[in-house]
GROMACS .gro file of C-alpha atoms in nm:
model
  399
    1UNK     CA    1  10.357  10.195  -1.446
    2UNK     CA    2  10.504  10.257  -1.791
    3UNK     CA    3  10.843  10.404  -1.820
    4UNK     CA    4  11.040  10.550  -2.116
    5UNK     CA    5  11.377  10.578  -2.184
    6UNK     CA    6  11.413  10.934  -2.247
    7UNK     CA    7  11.196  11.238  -2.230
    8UNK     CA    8  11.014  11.411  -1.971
    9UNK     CA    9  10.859  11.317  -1.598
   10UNK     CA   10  10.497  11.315  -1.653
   11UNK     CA   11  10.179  11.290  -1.444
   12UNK     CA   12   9.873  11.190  -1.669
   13UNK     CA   13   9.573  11.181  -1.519
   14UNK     CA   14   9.705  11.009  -1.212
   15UNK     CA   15   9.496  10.965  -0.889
   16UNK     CA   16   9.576  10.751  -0.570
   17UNK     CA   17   9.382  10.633  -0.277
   18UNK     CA   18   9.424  10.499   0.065
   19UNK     CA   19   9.243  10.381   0.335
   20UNK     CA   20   9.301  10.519   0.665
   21UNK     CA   21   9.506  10.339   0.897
   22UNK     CA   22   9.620  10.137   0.612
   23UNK     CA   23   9.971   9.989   0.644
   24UNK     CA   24  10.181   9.817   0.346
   25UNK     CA   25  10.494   9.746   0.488
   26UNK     CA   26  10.491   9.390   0.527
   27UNK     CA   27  10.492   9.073   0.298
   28UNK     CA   28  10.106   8.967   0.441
   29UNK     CA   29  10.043   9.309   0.326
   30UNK     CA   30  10.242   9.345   0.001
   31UNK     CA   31  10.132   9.005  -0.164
   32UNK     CA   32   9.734   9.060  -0.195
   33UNK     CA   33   9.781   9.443  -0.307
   34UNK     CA   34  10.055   9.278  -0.588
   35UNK     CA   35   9.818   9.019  -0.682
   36UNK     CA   36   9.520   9.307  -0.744
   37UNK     CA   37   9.758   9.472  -1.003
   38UNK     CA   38   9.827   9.200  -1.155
   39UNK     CA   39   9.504   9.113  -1.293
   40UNK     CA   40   9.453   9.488  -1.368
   41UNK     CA   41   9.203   9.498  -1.027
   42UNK     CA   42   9.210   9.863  -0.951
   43UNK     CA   43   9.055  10.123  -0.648
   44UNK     CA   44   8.710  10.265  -0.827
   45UNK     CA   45   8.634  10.513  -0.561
   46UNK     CA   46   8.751  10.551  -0.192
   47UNK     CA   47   8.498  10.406   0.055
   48UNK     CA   48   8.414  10.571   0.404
   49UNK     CA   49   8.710  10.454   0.523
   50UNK     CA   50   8.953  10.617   0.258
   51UNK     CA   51   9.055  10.870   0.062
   52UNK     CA   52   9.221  10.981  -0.236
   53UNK     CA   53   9.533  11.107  -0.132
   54UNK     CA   54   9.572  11.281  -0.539
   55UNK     CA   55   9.343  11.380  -0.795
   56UNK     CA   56   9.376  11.451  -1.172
   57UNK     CA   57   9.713  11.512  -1.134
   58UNK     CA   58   9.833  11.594  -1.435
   59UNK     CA   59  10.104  11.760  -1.549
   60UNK     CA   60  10.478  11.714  -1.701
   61UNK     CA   61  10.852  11.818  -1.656
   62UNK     CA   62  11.081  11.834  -1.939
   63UNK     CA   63  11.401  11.769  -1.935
   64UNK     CA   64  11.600  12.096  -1.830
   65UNK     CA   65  11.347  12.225  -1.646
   66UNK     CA   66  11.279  12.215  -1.251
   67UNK     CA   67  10.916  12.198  -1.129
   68UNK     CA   68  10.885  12.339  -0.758
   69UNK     CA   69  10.572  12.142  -0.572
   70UNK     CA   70  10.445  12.314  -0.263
   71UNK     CA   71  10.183  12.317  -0.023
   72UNK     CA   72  10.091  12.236   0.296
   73UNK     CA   73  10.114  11.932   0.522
   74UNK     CA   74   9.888  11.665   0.383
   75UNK     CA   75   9.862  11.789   0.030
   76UNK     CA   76  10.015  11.488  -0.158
   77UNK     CA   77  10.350  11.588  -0.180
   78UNK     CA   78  10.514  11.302  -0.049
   79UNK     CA   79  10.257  11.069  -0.196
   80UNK     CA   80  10.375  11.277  -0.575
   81UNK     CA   81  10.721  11.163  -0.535
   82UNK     CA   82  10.678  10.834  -0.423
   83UNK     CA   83  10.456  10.756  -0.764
   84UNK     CA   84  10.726  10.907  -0.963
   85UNK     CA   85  11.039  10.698  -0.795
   86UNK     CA   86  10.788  10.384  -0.875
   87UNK     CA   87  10.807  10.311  -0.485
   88UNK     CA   88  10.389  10.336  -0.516
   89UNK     CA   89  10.190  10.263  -0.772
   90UNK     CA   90   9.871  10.478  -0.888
   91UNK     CA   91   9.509  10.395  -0.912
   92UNK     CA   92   9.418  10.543  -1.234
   93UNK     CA   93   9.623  10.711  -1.477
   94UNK     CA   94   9.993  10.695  -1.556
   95UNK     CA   95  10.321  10.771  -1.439
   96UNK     CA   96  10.623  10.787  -1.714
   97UNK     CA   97  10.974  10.875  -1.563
   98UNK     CA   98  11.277  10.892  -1.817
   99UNK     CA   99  11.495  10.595  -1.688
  100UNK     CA  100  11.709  10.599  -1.394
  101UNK     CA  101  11.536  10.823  -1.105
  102UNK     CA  102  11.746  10.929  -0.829
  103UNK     CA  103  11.578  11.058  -0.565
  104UNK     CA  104  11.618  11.168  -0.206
  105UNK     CA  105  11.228  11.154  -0.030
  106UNK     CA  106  11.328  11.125   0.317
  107UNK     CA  107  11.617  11.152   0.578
  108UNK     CA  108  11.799  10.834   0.511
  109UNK     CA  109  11.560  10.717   0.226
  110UNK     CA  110  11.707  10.360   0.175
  111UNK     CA  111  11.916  10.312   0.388
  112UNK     CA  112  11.981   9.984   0.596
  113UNK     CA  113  12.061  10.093   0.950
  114UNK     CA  114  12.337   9.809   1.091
  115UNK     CA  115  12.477   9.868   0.765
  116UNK     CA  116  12.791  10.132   0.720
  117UNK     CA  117  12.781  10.425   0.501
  118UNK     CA  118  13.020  10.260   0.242
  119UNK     CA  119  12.778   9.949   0.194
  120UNK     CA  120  12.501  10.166   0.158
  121UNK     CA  121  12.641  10.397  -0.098
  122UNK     CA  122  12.698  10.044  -0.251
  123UNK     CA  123  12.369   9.913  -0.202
  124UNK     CA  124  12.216  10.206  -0.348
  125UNK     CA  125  12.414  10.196  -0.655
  126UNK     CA  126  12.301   9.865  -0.706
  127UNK     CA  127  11.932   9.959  -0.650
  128UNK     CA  128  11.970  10.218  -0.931
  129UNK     CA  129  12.105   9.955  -1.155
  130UNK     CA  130  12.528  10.079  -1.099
  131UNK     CA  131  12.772   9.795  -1.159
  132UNK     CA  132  13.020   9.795  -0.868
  133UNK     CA  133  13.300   9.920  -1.075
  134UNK     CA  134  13.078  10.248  -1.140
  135UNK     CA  135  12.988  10.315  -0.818
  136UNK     CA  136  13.380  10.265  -0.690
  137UNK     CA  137  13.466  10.528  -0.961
  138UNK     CA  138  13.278  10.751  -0.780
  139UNK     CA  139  13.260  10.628  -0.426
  140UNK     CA  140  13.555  10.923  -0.323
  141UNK     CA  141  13.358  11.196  -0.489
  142UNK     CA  142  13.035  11.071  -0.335
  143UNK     CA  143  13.153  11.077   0.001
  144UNK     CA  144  13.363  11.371  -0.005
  145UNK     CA  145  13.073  11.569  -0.128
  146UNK     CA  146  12.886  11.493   0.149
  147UNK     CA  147  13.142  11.498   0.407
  148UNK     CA  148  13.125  11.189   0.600
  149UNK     CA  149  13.458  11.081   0.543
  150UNK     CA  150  13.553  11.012   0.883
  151UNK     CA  151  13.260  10.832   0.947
  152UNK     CA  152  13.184  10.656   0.621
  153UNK     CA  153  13.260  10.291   0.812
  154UNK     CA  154  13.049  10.364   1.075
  155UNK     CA  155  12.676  10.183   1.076
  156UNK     CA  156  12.459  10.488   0.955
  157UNK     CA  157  12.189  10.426   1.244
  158UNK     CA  158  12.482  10.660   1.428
  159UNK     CA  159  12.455  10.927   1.174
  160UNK     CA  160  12.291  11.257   1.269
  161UNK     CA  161  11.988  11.324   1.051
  162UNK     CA  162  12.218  11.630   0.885
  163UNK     CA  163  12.492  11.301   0.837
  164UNK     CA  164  12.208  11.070   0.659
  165UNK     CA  165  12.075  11.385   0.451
  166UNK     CA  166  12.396  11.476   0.335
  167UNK     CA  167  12.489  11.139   0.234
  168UNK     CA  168  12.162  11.055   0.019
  169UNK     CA  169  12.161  11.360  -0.125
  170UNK     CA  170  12.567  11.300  -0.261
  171UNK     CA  171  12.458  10.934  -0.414
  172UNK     CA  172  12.159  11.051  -0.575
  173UNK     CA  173  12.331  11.304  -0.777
  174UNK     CA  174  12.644  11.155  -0.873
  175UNK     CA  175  12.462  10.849  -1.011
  176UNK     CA  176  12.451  11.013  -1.320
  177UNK     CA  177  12.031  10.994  -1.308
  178UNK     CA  178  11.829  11.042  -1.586
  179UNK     CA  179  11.575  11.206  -1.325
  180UNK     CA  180  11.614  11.393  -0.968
  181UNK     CA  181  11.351  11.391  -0.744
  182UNK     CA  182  11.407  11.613  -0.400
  183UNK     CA  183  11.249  11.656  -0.074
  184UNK     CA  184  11.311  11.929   0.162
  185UNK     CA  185  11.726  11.833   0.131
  186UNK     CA  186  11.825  12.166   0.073
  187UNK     CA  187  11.704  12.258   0.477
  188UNK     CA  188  11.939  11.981   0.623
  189UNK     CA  189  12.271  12.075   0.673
  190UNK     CA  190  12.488  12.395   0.714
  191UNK     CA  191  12.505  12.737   0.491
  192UNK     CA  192  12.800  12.561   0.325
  193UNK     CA  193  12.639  12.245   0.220
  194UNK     CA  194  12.327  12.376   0.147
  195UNK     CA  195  12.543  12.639  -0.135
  196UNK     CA  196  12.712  12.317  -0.279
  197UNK     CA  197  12.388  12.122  -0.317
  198UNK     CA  198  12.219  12.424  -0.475
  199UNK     CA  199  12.544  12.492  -0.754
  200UNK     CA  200  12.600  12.038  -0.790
  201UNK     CA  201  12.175  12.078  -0.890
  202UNK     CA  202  12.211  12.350  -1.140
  203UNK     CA  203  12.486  12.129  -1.296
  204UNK     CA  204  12.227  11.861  -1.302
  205UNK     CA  205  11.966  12.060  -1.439
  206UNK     CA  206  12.232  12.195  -1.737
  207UNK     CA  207  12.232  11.826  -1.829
  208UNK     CA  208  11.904  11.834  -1.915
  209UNK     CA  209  11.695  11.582  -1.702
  210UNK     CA  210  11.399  11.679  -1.551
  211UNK     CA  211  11.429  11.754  -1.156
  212UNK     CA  212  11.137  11.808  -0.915
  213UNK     CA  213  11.211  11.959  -0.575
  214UNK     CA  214  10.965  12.000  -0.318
  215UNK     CA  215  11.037  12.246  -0.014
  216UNK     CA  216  10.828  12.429   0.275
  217UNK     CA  217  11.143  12.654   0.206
  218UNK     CA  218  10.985  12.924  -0.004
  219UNK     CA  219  11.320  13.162  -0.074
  220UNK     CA  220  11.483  12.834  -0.213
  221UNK     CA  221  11.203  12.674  -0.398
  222UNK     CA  222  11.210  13.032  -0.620
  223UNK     CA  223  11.561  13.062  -0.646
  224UNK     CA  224  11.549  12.717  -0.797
  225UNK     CA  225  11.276  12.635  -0.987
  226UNK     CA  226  11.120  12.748  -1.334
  227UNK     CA  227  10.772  12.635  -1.310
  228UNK     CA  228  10.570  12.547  -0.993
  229UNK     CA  229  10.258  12.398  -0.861
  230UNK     CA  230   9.988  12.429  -0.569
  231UNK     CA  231   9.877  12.103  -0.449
  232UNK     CA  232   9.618  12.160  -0.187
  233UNK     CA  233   9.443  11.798  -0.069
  234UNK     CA  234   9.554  11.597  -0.302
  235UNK     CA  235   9.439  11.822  -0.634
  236UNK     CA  236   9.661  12.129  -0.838
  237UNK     CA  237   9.539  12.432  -0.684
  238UNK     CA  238   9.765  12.701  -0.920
  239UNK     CA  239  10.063  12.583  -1.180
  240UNK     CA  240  10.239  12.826  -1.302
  241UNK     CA  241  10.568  13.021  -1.316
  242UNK     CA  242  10.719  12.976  -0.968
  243UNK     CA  243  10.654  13.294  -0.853
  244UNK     CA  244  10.311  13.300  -0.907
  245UNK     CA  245  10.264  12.964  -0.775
  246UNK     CA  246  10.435  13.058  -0.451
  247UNK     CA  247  10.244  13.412  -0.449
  248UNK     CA  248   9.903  13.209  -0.476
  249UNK     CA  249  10.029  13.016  -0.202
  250UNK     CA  250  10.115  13.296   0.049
  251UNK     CA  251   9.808  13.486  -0.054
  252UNK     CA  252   9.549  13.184   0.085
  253UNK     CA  253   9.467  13.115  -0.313
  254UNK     CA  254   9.426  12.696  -0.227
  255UNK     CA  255   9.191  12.820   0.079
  256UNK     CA  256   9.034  13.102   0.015
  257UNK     CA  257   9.028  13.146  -0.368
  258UNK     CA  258   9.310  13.436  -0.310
  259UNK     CA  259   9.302  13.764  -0.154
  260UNK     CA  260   9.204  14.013  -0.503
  261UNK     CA  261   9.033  14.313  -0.304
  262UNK     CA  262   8.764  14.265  -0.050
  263UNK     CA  263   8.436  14.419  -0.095
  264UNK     CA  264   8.458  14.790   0.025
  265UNK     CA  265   8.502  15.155  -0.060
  266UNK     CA  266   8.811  15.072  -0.278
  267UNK     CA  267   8.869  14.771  -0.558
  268UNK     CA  268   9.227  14.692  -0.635
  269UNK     CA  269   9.285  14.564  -0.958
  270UNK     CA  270   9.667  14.503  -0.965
  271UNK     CA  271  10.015  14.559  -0.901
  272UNK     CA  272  10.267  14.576  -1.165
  273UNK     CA  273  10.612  14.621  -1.232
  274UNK     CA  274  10.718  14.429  -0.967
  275UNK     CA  275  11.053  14.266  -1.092
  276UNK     CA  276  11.015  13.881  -1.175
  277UNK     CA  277  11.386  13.819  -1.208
  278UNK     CA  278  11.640  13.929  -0.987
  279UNK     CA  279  11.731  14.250  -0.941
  280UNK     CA  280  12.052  14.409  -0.782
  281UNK     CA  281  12.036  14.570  -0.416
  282UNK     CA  282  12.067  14.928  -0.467
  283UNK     CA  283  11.883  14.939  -0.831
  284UNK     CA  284  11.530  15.165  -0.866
  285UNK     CA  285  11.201  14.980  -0.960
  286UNK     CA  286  10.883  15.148  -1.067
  287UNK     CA  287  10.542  15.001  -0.912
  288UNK     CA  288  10.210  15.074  -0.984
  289UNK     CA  289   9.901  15.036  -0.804
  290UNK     CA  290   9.597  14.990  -0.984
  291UNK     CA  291   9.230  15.025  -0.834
  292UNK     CA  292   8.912  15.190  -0.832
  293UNK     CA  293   8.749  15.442  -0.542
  294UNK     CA  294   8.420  15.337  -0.513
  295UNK     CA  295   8.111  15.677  -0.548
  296UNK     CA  296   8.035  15.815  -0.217
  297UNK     CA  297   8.348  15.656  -0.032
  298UNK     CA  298   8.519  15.921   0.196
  299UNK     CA  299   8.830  15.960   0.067
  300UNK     CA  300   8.995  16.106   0.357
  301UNK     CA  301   9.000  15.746   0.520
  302UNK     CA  302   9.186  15.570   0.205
  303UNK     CA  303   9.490  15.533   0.198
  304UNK     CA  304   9.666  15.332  -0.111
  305UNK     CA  305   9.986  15.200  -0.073
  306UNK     CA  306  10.257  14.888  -0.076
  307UNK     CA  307  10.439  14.633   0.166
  308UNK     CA  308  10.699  14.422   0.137
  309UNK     CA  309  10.780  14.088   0.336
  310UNK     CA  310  11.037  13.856   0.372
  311UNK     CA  311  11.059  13.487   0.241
  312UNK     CA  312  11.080  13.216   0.437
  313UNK     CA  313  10.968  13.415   0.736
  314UNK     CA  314  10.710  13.629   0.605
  315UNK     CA  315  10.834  13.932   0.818
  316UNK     CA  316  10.711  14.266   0.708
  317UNK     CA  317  11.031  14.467   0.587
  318UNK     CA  318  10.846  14.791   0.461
  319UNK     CA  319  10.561  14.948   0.428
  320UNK     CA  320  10.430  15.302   0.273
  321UNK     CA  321  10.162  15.505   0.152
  322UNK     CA  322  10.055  15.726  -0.071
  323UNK     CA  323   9.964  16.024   0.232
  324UNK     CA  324  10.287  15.998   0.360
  325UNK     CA  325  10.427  16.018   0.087
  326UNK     CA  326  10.248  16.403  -0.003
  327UNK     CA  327  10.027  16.256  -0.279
  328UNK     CA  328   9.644  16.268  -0.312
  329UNK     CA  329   9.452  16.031  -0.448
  330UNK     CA  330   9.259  16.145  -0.798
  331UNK     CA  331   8.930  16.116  -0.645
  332UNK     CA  332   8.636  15.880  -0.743
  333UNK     CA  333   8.676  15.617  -0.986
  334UNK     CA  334   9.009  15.429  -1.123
  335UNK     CA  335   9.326  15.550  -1.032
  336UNK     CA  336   9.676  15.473  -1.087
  337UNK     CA  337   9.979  15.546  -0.820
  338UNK     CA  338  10.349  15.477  -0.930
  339UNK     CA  339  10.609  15.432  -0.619
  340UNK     CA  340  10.939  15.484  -0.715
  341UNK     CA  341  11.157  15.222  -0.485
  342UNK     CA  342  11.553  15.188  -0.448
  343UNK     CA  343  11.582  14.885  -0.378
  344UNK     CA  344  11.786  14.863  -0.062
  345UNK     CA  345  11.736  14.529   0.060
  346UNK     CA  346  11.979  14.231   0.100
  347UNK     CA  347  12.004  13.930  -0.114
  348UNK     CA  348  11.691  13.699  -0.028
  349UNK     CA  349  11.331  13.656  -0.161
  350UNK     CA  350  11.049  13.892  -0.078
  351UNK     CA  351  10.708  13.968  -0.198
  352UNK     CA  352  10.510  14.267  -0.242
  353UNK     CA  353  10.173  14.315  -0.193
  354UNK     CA  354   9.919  14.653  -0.249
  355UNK     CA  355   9.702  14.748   0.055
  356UNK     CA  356   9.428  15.021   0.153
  357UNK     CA  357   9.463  15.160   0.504
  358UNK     CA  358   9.210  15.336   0.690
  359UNK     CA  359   9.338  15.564   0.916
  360UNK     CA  360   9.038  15.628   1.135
  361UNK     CA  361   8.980  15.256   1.215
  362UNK     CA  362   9.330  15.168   1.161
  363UNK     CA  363   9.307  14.873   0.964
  364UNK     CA  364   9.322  14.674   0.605
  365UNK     CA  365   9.024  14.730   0.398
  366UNK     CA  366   9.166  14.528   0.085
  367UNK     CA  367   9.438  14.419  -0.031
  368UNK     CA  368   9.617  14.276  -0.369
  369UNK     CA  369   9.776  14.030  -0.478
  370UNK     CA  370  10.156  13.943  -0.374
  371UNK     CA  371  10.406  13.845  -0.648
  372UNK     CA  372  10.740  13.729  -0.542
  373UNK     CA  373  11.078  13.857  -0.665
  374UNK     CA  374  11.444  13.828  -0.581
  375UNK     CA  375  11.730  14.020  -0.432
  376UNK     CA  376  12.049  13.925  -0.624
  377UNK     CA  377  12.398  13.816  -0.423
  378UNK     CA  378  12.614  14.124  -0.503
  379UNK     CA  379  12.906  13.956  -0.263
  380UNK     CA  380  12.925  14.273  -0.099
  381UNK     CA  381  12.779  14.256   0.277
  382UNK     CA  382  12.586  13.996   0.439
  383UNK     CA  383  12.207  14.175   0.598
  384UNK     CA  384  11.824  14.189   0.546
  385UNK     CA  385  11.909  14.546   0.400
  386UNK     CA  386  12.121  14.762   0.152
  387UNK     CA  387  12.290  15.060   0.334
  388UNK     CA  388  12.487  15.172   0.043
  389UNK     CA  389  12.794  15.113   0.194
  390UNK     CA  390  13.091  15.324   0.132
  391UNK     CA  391  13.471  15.344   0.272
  392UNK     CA  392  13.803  15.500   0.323
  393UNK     CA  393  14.098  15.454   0.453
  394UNK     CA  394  14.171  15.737   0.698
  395UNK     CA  395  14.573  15.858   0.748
  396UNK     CA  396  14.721  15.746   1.078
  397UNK     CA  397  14.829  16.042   1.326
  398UNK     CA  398  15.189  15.975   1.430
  399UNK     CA  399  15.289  16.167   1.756
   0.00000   0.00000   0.00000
């Protein structure tokens, strides 16, 4: 695998195959597979008995920018970051990291279990080429970071997995890398940790290196990536902005091809307006539904309207349409309907998706797609919703 010394994280072309029930974790194992590479002896196709992990992936991260990767278990996520950190190897294509990669790709990635956490803050350092002097410069920083300080001379096979988490995730970003690569980190650990990790990786990202984080953690993964991508067994399903990447993904996009209206009485086309940046609880949005009533449909059993979930959780916060809300549809053919929203939820991620309801059956007879948007951190309460809240100090009756 070819690697620059400055530039981008990029995926060309790159596939990888294993067989199943195939183990490299021992010297027996290692040796043969080293000796294939070396005379350029490479996996055509997978046989019966394997599979190709990832396909034409392809794609790169500059530096300054933060790719979220999601999808679900089994997709190649894992197998994505292990090609970048050069701890595997691809089959075809080619792999070019900028240098120095720090990464964090598992609970306690690296670490040596009878050893403490101060030789293995050591050890790492030397793995990412650190003289000892560096990493002593920053050994306090490293471990106050993370917290461990009481423990820090303690063999790390006693560490909780939050302990271990914490720890990785402190050396890999204060090794100064020249590429982060993250995994699910930012769910270990209290409210408090998790808030420093997110600010210490925006500092990261302002030094413009390339970071890729992959999370199941779908509020995070928008509040800190740019760009995105879908990987859905082992190919890119949807790339993106991260929003639409993660609205492809709620909507079923990498199983189903997405959820743009079902054949019916009523074709929605889109939903618009929906804010892509964050907006501030309390503010008014404009939405519009777009769609078309279908000749002969009955239009007393469509209803056109909107709903809003949470992120992670997927909980449905609201819901309304356009008959209880005193307005008729135009009758056949396209039709537009604007919903004025204040925007009284608290800070988090949500995404809002366009429905039809029939009320006689009472159910879903198509629905829209879902783009995802955020609910700034005004400072001001803590809740899943925006009450307006307002108060006064009230005199004190003395008697």
């Amino acid at each position: 695998m070819d690697r620059v010394s400055a530039g981008p994280l990029a995926f060309r072309d790159v596939w990888k195959g294993f067989r199943r029930g195939q183990r490299v974790d021992t010297l027996r194992d290692l040796i043969p597979r080293a000796a294939a590479r070396l005379v350029g002896r490479r996996v055509s196709a997978p046989g019966a008995d394997a599979f190709w992990a990832l396909r034409e992936i392809d794609f790169e991260v500059r530096p300054g920018e933060v790719l979220g990767v999601i999808g679900p278990n089994g997709a190649g996520k894992s197998t994505l970051l292990k090609l970048a950190t050069g701890i595997m190897h691809p089959d075809r294509g080619q792999v070019d990291a900028p240098g120095r990669v720090g990464a964090l790709i598992e609970l306690a990635a690296g670490f040596h279990g009878e050893l403490t956490g101060r030789e293995n803050v050591y050890f790492q350092g030397a793995v990412m080429g650190l003289s000892r002097a560096t990493v002593t410069e920053r050994f306090d920083e490293i471990v106050d970071f993370a917290g461990v300080g009481a423990f820090i001379d303690t063999p790390v096979k006693r560490y909780s997995s939050g302990m271990s988490a914490r720890l990785g995730f402190s050396i890999a970003v204060h090794m100064d890398p020249d590429a982060l690569l993250i995994d699910e980190v930012l769910a270990v650990g209290d409210r408090e940790f998790q808030e420093r990790a997110a600010v210490r990786l925006r500092e990261i990202v302002e030094r413009d290196i390339p970071v890729v984080v992959v999370s199941h953690r779908l509020d995070r993964i928008v509040e800190m990536a740019d760009t995105g991508i879908l990987l859905h067994e082992g190919r890119i399903h949807a790339r993106g902005t991260i929003g639409e990447v993660v609205s492809a993904y709620v909507d079923g996009a990498h199983v189903t091809g997405g959820e743009e209206a079902r054949e019916g009485d009523v074709e929605l086309t889109g939903l618009t307006g929906v804010p892509h940046a964050e907006v501030r609880p309390g503010s008014t949005q404009t939405v519009e539904v777009h769609g078309r009533i279908r000749e002969g449909a009955s239009l007393d059993r469509i209803n056109v309207g909107i709903l809003i979930r949470s992120l992670p959780d997927e909980v449905a916060i609201f819901a309304t349409h356009n008959a209880v809300l005193g307005v008729d549809l135009p009758g056949h053919g396209p039709f537009r309907i604007a919903f004025d929203l204040d925007v009284a939820l608290g800070p988090g991620t949500y995404r809002m998706q366009a429905f039809v309801w029939d009320p006689v059956s009472r159910r879903e007879t198509a629905r829209a797609h879902a783009p995802v948007f955020r609910v700034a951190d005004d400072g001001g309460f803590y809740s899943r919703v925006h009450l307006n809240p307002r108060a006064r100090s009230l005199p004190i009756e003395r008697g």
